[in-house]
Each structure stands twice: as structure tokens, then as C-alpha cells.
mmCIF file with all atom_site columns, C-alpha atoms in Angstrom:
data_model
loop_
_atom_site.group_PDB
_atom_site.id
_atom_site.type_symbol
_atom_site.label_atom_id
_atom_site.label_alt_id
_atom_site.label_comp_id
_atom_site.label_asym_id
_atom_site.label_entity_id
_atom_site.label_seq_id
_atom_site.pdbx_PDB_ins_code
_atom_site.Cartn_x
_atom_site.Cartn_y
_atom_site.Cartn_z
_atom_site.occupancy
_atom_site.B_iso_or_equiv
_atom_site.pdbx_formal_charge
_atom_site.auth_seq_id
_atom_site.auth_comp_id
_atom_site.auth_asym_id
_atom_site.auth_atom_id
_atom_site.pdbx_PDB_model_num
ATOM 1   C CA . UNK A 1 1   ? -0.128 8.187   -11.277 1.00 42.00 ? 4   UNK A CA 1
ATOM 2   C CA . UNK A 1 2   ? -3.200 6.022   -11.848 1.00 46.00 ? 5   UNK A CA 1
ATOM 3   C CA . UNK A 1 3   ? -4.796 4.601   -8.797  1.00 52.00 ? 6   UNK A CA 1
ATOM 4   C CA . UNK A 1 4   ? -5.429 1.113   -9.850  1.00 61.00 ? 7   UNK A CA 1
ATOM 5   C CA . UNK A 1 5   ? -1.408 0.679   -9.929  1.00 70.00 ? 8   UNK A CA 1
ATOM 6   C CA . UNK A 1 6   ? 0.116  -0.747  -6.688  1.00 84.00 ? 9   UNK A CA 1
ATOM 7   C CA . UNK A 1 7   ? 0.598  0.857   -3.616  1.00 94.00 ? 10  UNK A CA 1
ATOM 8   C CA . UNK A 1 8   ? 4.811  0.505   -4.227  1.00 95.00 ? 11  UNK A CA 1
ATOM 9   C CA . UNK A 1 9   ? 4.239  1.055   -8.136  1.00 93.00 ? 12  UNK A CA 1
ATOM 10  C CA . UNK A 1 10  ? 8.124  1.020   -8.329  1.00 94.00 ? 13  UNK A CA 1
ATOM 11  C CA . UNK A 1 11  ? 8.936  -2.289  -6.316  1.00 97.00 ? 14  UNK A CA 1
ATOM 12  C CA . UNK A 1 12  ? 9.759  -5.586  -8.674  1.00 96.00 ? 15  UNK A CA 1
ATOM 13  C CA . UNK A 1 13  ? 7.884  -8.706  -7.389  1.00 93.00 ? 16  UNK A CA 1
ATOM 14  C CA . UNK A 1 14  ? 8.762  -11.297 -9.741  1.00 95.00 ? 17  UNK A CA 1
ATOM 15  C CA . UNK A 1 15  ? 12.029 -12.005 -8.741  1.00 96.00 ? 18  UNK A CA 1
ATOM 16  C CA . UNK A 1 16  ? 14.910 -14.842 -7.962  1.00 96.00 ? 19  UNK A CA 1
ATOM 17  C CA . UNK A 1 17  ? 15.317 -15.761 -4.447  1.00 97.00 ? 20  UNK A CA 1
ATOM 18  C CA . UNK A 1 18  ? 19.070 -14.520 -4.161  1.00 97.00 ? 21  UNK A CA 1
ATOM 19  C CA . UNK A 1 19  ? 17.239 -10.830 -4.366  1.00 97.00 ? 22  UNK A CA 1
ATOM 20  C CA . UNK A 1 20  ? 14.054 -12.157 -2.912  1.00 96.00 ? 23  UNK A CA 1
ATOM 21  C CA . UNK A 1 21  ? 16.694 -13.289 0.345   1.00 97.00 ? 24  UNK A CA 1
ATOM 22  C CA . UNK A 1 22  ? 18.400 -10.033 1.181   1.00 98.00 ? 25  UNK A CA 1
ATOM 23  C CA . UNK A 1 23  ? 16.879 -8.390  4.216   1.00 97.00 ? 26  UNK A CA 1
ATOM 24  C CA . UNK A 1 24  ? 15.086 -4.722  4.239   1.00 97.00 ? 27  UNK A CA 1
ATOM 25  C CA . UNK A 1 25  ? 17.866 -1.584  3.823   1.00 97.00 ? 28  UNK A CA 1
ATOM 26  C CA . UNK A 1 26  ? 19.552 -1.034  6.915   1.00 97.00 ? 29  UNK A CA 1
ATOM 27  C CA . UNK A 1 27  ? 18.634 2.282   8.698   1.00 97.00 ? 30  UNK A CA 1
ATOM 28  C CA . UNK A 1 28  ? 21.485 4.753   8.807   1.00 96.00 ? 31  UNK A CA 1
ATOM 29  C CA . UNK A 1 29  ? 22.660 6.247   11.945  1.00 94.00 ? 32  UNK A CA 1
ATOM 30  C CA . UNK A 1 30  ? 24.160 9.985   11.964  1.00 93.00 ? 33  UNK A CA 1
ATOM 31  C CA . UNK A 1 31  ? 25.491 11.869  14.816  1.00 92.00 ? 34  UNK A CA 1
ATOM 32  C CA . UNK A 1 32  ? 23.893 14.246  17.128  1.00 92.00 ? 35  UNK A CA 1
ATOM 33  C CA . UNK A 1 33  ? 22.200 17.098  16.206  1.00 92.00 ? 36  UNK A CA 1
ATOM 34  C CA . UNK A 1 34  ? 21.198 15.110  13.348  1.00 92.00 ? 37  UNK A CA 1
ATOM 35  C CA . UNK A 1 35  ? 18.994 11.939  13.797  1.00 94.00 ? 38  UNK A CA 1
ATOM 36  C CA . UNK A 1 36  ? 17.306 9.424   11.599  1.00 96.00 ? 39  UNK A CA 1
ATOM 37  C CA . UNK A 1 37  ? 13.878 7.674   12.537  1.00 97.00 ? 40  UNK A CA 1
ATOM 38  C CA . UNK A 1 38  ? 11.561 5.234   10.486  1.00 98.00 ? 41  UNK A CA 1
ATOM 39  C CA . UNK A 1 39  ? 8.583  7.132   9.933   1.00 98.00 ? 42  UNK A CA 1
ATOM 40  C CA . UNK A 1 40  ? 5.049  6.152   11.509  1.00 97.00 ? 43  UNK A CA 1
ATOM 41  C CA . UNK A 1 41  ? 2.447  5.840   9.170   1.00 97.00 ? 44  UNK A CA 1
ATOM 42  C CA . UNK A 1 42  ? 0.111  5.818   12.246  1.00 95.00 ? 45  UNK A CA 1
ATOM 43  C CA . UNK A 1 43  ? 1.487  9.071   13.398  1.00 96.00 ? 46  UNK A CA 1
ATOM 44  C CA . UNK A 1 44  ? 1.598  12.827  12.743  1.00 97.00 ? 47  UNK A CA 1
ATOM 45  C CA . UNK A 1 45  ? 4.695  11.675  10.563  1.00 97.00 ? 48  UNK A CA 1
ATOM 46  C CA . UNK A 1 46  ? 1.777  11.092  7.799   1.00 98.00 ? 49  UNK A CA 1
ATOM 47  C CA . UNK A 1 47  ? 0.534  14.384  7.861   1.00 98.00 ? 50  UNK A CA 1
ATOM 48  C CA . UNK A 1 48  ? 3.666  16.022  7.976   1.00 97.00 ? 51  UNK A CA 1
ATOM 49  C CA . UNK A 1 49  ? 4.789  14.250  4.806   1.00 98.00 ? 52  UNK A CA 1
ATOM 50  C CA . UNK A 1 50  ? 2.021  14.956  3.045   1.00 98.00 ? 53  UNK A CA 1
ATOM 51  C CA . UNK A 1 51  ? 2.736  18.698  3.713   1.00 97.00 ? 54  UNK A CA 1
ATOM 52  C CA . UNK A 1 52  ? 6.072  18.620  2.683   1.00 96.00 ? 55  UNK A CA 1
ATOM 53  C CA . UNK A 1 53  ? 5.327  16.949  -0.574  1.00 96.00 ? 56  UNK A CA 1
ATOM 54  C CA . UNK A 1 54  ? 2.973  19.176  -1.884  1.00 96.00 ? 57  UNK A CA 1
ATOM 55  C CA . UNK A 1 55  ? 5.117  21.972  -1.434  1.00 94.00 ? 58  UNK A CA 1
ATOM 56  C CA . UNK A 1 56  ? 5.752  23.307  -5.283  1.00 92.00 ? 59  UNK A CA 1
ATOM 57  C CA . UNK A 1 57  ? 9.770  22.676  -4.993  1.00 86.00 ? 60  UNK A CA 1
ATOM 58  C CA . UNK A 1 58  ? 8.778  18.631  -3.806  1.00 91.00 ? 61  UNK A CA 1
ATOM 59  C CA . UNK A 1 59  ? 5.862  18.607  -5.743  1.00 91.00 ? 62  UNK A CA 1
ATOM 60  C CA . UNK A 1 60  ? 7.682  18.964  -9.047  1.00 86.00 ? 63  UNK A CA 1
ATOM 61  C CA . UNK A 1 61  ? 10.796 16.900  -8.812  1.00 84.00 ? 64  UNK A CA 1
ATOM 62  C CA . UNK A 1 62  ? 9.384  14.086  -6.706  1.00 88.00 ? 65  UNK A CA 1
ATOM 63  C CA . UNK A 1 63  ? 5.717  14.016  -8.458  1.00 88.00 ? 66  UNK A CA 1
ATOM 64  C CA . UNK A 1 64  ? 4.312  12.581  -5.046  1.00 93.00 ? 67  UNK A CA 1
ATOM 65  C CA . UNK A 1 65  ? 1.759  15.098  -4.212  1.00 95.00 ? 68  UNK A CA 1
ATOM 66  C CA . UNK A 1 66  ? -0.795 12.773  -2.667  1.00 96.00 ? 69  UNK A CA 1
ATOM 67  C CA . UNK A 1 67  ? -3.371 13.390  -0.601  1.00 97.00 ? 70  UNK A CA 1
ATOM 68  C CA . UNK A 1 68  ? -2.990 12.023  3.343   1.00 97.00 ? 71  UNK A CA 1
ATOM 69  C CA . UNK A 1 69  ? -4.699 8.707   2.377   1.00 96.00 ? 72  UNK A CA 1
ATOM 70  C CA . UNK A 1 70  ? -2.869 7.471   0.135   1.00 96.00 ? 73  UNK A CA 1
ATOM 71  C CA . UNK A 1 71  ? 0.738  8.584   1.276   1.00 97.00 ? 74  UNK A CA 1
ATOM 72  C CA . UNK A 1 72  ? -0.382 6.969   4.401   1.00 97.00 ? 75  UNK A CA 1
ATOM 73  C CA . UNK A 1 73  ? -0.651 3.558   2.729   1.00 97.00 ? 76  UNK A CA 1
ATOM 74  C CA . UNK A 1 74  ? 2.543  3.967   1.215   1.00 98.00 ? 77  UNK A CA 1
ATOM 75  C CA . UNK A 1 75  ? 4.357  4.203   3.858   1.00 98.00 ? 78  UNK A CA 1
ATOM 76  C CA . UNK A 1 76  ? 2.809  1.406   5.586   1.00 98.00 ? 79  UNK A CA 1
ATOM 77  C CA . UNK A 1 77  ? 3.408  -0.498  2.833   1.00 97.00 ? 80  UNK A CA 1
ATOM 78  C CA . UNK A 1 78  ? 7.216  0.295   3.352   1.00 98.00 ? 81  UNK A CA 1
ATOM 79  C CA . UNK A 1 79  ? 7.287  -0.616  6.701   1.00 97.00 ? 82  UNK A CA 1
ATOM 80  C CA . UNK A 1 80  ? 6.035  -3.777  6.604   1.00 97.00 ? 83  UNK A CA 1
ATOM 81  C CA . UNK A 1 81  ? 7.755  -4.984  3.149   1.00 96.00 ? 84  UNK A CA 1
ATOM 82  C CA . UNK A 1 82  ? 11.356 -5.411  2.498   1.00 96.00 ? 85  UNK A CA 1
ATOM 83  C CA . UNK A 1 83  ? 11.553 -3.110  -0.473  1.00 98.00 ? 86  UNK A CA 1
ATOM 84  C CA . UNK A 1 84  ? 12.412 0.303   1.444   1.00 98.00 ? 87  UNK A CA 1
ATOM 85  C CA . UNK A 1 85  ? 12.288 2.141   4.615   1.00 98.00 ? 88  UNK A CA 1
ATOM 86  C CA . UNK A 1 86  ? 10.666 5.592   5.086   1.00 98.00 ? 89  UNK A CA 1
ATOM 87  C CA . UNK A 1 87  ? 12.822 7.833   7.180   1.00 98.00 ? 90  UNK A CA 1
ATOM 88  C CA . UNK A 1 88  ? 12.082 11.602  8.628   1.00 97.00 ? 91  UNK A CA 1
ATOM 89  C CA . UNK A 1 89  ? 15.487 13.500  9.215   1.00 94.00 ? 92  UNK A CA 1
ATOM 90  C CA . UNK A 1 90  ? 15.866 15.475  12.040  1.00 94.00 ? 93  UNK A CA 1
ATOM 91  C CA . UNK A 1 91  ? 17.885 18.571  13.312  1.00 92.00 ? 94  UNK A CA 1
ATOM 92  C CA . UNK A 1 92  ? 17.570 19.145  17.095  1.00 92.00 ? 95  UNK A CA 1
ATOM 93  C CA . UNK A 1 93  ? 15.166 16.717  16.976  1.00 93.00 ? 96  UNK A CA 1
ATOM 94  C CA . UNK A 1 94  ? 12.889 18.661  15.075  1.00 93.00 ? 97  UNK A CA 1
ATOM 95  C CA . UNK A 1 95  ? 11.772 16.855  11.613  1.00 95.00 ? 98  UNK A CA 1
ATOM 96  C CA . UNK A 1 96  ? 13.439 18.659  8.608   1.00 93.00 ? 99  UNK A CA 1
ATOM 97  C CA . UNK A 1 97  ? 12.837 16.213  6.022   1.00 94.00 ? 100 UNK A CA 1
ATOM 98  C CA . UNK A 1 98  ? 12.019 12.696  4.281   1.00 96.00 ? 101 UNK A CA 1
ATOM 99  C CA . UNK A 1 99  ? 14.664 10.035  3.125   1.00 96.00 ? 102 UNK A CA 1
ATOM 100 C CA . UNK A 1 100 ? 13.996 6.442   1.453   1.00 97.00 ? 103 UNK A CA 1
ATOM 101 C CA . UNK A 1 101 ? 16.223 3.778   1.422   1.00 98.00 ? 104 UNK A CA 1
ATOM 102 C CA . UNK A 1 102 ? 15.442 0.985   -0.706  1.00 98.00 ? 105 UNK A CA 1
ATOM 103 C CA . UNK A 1 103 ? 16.948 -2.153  -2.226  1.00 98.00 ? 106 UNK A CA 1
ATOM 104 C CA . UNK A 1 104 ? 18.166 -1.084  -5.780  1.00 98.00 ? 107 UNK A CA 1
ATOM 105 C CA . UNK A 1 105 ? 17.700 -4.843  -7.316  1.00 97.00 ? 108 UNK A CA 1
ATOM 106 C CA . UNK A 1 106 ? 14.041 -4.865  -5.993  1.00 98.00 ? 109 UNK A CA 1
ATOM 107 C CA . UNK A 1 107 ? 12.953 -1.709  -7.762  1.00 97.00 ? 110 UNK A CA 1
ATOM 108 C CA . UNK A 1 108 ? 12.258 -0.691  -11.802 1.00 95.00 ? 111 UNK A CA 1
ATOM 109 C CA . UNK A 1 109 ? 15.803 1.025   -11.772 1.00 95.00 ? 112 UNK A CA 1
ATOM 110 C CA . UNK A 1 110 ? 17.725 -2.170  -11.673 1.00 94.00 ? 113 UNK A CA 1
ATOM 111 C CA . UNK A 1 111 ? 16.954 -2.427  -15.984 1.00 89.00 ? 114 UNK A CA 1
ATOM 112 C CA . UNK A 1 112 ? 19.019 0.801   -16.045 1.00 92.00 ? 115 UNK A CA 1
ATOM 113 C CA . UNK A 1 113 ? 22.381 -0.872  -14.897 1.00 92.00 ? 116 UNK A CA 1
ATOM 114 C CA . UNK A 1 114 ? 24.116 -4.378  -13.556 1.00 91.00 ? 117 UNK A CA 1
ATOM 115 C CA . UNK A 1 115 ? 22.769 -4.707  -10.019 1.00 94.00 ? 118 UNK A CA 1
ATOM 116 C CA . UNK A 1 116 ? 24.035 -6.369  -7.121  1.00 95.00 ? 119 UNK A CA 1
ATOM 117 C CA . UNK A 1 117 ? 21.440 -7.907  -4.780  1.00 97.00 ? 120 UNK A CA 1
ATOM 118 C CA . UNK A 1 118 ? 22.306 -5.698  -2.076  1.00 98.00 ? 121 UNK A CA 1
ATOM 119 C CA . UNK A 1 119 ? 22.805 -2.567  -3.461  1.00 98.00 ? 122 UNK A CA 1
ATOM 120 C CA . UNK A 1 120 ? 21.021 0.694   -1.709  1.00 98.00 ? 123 UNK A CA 1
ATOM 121 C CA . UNK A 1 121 ? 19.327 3.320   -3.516  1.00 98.00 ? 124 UNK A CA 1
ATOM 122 C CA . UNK A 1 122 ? 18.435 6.643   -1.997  1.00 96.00 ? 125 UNK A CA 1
ATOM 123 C CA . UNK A 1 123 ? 16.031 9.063   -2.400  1.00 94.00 ? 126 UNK A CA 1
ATOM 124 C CA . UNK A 1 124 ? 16.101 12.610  -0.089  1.00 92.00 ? 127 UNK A CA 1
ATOM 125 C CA . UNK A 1 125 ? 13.915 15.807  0.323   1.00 90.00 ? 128 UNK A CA 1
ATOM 126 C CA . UNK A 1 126 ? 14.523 18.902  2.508   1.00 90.00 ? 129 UNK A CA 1
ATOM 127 C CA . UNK A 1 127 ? 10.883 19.359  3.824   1.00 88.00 ? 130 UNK A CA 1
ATOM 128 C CA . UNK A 1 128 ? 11.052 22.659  5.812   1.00 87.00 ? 131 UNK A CA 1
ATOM 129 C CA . UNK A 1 129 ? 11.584 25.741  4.139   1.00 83.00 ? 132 UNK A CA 1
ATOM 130 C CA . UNK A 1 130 ? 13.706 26.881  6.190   1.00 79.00 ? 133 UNK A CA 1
ATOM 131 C CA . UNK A 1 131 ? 16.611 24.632  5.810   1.00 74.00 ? 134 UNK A CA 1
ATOM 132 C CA . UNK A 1 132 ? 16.344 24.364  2.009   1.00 78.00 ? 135 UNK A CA 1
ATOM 133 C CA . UNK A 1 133 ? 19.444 24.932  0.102   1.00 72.00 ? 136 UNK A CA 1
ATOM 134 C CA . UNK A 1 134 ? 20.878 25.244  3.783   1.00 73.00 ? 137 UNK A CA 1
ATOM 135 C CA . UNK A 1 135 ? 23.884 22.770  3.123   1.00 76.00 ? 138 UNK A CA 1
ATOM 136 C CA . UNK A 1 136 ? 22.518 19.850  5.263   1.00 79.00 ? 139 UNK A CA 1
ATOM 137 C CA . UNK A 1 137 ? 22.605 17.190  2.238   1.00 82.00 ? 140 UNK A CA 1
ATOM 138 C CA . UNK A 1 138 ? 26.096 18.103  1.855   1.00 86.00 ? 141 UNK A CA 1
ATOM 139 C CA . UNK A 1 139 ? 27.225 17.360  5.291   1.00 87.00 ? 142 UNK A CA 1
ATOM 140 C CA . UNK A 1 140 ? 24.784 14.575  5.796   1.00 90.00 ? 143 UNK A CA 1
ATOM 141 C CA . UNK A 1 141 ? 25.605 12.670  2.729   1.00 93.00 ? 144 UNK A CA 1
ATOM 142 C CA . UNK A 1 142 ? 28.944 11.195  3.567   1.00 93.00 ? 145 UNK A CA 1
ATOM 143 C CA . UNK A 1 143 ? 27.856 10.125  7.033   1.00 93.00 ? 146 UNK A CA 1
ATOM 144 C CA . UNK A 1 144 ? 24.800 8.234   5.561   1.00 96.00 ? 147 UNK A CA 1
ATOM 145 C CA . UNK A 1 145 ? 27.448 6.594   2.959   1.00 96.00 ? 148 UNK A CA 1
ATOM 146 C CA . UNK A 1 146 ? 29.886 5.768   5.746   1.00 96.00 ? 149 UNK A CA 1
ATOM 147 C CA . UNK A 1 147 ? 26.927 4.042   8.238   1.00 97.00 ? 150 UNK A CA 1
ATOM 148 C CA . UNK A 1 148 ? 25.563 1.887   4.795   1.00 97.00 ? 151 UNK A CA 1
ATOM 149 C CA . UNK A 1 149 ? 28.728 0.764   4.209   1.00 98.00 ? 152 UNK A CA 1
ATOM 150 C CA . UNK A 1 150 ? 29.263 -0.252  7.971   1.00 98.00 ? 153 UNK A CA 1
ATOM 151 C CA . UNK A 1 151 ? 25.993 -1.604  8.170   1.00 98.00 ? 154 UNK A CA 1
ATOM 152 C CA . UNK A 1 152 ? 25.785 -3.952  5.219   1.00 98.00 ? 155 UNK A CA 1
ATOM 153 C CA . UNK A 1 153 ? 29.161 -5.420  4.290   1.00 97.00 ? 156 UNK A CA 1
ATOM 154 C CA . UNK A 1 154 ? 27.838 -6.805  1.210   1.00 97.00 ? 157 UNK A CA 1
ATOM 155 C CA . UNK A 1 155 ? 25.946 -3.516  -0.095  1.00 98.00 ? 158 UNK A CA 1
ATOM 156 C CA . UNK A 1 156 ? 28.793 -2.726  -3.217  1.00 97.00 ? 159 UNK A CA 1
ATOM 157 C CA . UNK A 1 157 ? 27.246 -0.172  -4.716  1.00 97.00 ? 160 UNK A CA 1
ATOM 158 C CA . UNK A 1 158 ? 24.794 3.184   -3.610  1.00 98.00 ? 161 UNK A CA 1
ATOM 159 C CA . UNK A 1 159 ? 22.478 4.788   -6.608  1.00 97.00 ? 162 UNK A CA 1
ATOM 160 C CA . UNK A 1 160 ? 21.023 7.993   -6.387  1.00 97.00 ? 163 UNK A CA 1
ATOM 161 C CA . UNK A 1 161 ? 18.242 8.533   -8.948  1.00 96.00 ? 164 UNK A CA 1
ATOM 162 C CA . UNK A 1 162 ? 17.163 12.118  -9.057  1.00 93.00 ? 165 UNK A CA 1
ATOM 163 C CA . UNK A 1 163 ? 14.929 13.999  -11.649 1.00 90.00 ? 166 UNK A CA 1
ATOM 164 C CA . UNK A 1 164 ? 17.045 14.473  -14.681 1.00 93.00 ? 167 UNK A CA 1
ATOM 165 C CA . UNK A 1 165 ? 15.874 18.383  -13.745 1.00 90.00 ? 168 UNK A CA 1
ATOM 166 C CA . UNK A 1 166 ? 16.790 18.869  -10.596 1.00 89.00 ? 169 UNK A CA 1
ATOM 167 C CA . UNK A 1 167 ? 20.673 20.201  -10.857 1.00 91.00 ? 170 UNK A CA 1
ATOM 168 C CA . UNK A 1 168 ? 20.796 20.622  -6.830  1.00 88.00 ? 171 UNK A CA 1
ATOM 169 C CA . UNK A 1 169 ? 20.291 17.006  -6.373  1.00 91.00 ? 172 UNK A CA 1
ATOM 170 C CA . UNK A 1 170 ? 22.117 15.956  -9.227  1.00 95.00 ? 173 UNK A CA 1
ATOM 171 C CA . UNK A 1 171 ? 25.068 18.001  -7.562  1.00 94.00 ? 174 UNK A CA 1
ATOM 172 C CA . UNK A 1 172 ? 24.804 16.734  -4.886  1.00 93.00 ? 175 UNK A CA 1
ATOM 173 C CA . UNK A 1 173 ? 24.798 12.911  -6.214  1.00 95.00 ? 176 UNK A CA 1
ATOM 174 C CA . UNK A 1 174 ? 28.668 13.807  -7.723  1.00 96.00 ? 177 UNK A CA 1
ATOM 175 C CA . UNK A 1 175 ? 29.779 15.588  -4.511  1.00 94.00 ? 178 UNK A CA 1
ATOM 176 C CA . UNK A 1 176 ? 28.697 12.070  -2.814  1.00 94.00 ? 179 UNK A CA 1
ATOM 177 C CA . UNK A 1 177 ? 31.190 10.421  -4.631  1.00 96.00 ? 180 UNK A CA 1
ATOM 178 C CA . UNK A 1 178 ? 28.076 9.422   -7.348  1.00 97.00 ? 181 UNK A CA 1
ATOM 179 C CA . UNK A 1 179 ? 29.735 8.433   -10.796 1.00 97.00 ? 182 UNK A CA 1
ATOM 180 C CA . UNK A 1 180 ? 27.219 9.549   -13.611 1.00 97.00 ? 183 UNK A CA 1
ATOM 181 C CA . UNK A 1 181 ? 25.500 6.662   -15.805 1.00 96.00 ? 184 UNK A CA 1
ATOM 182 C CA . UNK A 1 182 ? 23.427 8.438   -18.219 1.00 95.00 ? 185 UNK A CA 1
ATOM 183 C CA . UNK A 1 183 ? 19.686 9.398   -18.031 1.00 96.00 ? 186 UNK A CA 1
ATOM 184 C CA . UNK A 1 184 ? 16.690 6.496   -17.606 1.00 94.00 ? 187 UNK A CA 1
ATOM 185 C CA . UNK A 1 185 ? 13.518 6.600   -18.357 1.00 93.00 ? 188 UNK A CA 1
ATOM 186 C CA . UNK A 1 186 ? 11.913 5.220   -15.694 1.00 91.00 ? 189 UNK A CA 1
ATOM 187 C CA . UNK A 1 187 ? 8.147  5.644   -17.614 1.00 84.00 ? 190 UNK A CA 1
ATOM 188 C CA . UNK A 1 188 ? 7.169  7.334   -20.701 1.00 85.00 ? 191 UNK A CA 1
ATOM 189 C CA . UNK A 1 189 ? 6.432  10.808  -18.602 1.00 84.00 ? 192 UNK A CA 1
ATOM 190 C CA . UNK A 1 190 ? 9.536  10.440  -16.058 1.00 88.00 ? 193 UNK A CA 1
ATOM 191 C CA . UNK A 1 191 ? 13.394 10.689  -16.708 1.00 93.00 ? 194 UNK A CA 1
ATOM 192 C CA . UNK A 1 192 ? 16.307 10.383  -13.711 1.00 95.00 ? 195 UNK A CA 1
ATOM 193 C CA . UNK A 1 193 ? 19.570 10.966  -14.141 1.00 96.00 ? 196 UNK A CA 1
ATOM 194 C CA . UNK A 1 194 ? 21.709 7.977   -12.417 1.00 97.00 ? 197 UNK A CA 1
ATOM 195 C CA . UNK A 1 195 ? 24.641 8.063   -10.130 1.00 97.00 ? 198 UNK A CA 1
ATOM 196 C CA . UNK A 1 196 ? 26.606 5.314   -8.716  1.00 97.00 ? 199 UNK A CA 1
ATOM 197 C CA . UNK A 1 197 ? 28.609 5.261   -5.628  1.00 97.00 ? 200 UNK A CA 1
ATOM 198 C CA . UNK A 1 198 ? 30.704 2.400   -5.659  1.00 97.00 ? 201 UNK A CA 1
ATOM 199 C CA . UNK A 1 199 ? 32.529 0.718   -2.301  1.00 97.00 ? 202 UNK A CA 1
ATOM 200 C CA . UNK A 1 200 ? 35.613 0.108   -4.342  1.00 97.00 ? 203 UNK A CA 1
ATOM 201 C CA . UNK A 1 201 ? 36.772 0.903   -7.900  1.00 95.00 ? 204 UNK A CA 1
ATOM 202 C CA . UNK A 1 202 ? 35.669 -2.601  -8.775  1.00 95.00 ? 205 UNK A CA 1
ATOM 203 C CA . UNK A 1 203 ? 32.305 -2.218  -7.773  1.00 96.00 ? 206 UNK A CA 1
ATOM 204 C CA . UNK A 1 204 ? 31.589 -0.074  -10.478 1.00 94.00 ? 207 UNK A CA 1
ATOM 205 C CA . UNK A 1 205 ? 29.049 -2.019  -12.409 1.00 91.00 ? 208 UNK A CA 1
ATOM 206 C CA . UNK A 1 206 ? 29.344 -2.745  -16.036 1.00 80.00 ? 209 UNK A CA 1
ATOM 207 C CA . UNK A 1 207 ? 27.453 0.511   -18.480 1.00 78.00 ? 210 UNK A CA 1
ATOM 208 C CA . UNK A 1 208 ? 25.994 0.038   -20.282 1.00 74.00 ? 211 UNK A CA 1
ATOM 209 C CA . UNK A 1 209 ? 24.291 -3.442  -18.639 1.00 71.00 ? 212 UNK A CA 1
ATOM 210 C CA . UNK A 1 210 ? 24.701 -6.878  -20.172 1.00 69.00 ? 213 UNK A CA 1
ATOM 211 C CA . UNK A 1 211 ? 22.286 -8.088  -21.935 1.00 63.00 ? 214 UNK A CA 1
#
């Protein structure tokens, strides 16, 4: 990604003030041993990130390898915006991986189907070796669903957004409940494949969008 882009290259600024209104994602709350914290850019959380996502299985699918710099100035500029939140997920209180939440009308994915101004969008990654392919996103998923839903009564709909490659997420997405809207490309060089979780039936949002 070319430096001279913003720090949130994915985050819409021009925008009405119904979206521009709507308060930061709310962060989800999970049950012991599992735990959810914002992440410190003024921390070891920076460093650890940076590990984790320039691991080859992260590196690939998310495309953030970054050196410590830079993802430290992204996730400042998380925490003091309104666009996302950067989380670490723990087990045991040890960190296992890294979770975004971010407003789904604020970002370049809301071309790719009829938003709502306070839907939620997810994006997840298993950090630690260790627990990959370990089962946790499957048991964490519908807890995380459950606490957004609790948490903002006027969030209708939950996207997930992952690489149109990577079949675990993309699994994962439809076990959450995720209904399939085609693939996006989201730049000339990067395609996701979109899922939609809606509160109720008649949440789901129109597909293809209005124009």
C-alpha cells in the first residue's frame, strides 16, 4: 500500500451527518477465560501486532505486514477516531489474537451493499500459532454477535469481509449466521467475499444496492 495514502486508507470522510453522528463500535464483552481489550498503541500491544501480522498465514490474507511504525500509527489512529476499535483477544489472559470492529457505513465497503448507519463490520486474526485452526472463532463468534446486538440496539446488520481466498474465514462468516453477498473488489489488487448477519430477517439489506 503506498505511503502517501492515509493512515485509515479504508475509512470514508466525506460523509452525511446521520453517519457522521453514530458513536465509535461498541467493544464486545465475552466471558471468562476469554477477554477482549482495546489495544495500546503505546504499549507492547504494538509490537506484538506487528509480529503476528507478518506471520506468512496473516501476512497473505490480511496484506498488513507493516513494520512497527507504521502499525503503531494505525492503531492510534483507531483509538482516537470513531471509525473502528483495535482489540487483542485473550485466553487466560494471555493475548491470542487481533479483532477490529468498525462502523460498516464509514468504511469503502458500504458501495458493496445498502448500509445502515450503525451497522458493525468485523475483521479477526488468530495471532499465536498455537491456537490456529484451534476452534476459538467458532465458539467466540456467537458471543461477540450476541454482546453487539446487546450493546447497540440500533446496529441491524454485522458484515464480515474476508479475503475472497481465505475458505477458513469465509466458513466461518456462514457458521456466524453470515448470509453470502457476492465478491467486492475493494481495489484493483484486493477482492473480499461479503457476508451479512442480519438482527432480523428484515434487516437483510437490499442486493444488489440501489442505485
Amino acid at each position: 500500500m503506498p505511503t502517501d495514502q492515509p493512515i485509515l486508507a479504508r475509512e470514508l470522510t466525506d460523509l452525511p451527518d446521520e453517519i457522521r453522528a453514530v458513536p465509535p463500535p461498541p467493544i464486545p464483552e465475552v466471558e471468562a477465560p476469554y477477554g477482549l481489550r482495546v489495544a495500546d498503541p503505546d504499549s507492547d500491544d504494538t509490537a506484538l501486532i506487528t509480529e503476528w501480522m507478518n506471520q506468512p498465514h496473516l501476512a497473505e490474507t490480511w496484506e498488513y505486514a507493516w513494520p512497527e511504525q507504521r502499525w503503531g500509527a494505525y492503531l492510534r489512529a483507531q483509538v482516537d477516531g470513531a471509525y473502528s476499535r483495535p482489540l487483542i483477544g485473550e485466553y487466560n489472559d494471555q493475548p491470542m489474537g487481533y479483532l477490529e470492529i468498525y462502523r460498516a457505513a464509514r468504511d469503502q465497503i458500504a458501495g458493496s451493499y445498502e448500509t445502515h448507519p450503525h451497522d458493525i463490520g468485523m475483521h479477526a486474526a488468530i495471532g499465536e500459532l498455537s491456537a490456529v485452526n484451534k476452534g476459538a472463532g467458532a465458539r467466540l463468534l456467537p458471543r461477540l454477535i450476541e454482546s453487539i446486538w446487546r450493546l447497540d440496539p440500533q446496529c441491524r446488520r454485522i458484515i464480515f469481509e474476508p479475503d475472497y481466498r481465505n475458505t477458513v474465514m469465509r466458513r466461518l462468516s456462514a457458521f456466524g449466521g453470515g448470509i453470502f453477498l457476492g465478491e467486492h473488489w475493494m481495489r484493483p489488487d484486493r477482492k473480499v467475499a461479503l457476508y451479512v448477519v442480519p438482527r432480523t430477517p428484515d434487516d437483510l439489506p437490499a442486493y444488489p444496492p440501489p442505485v
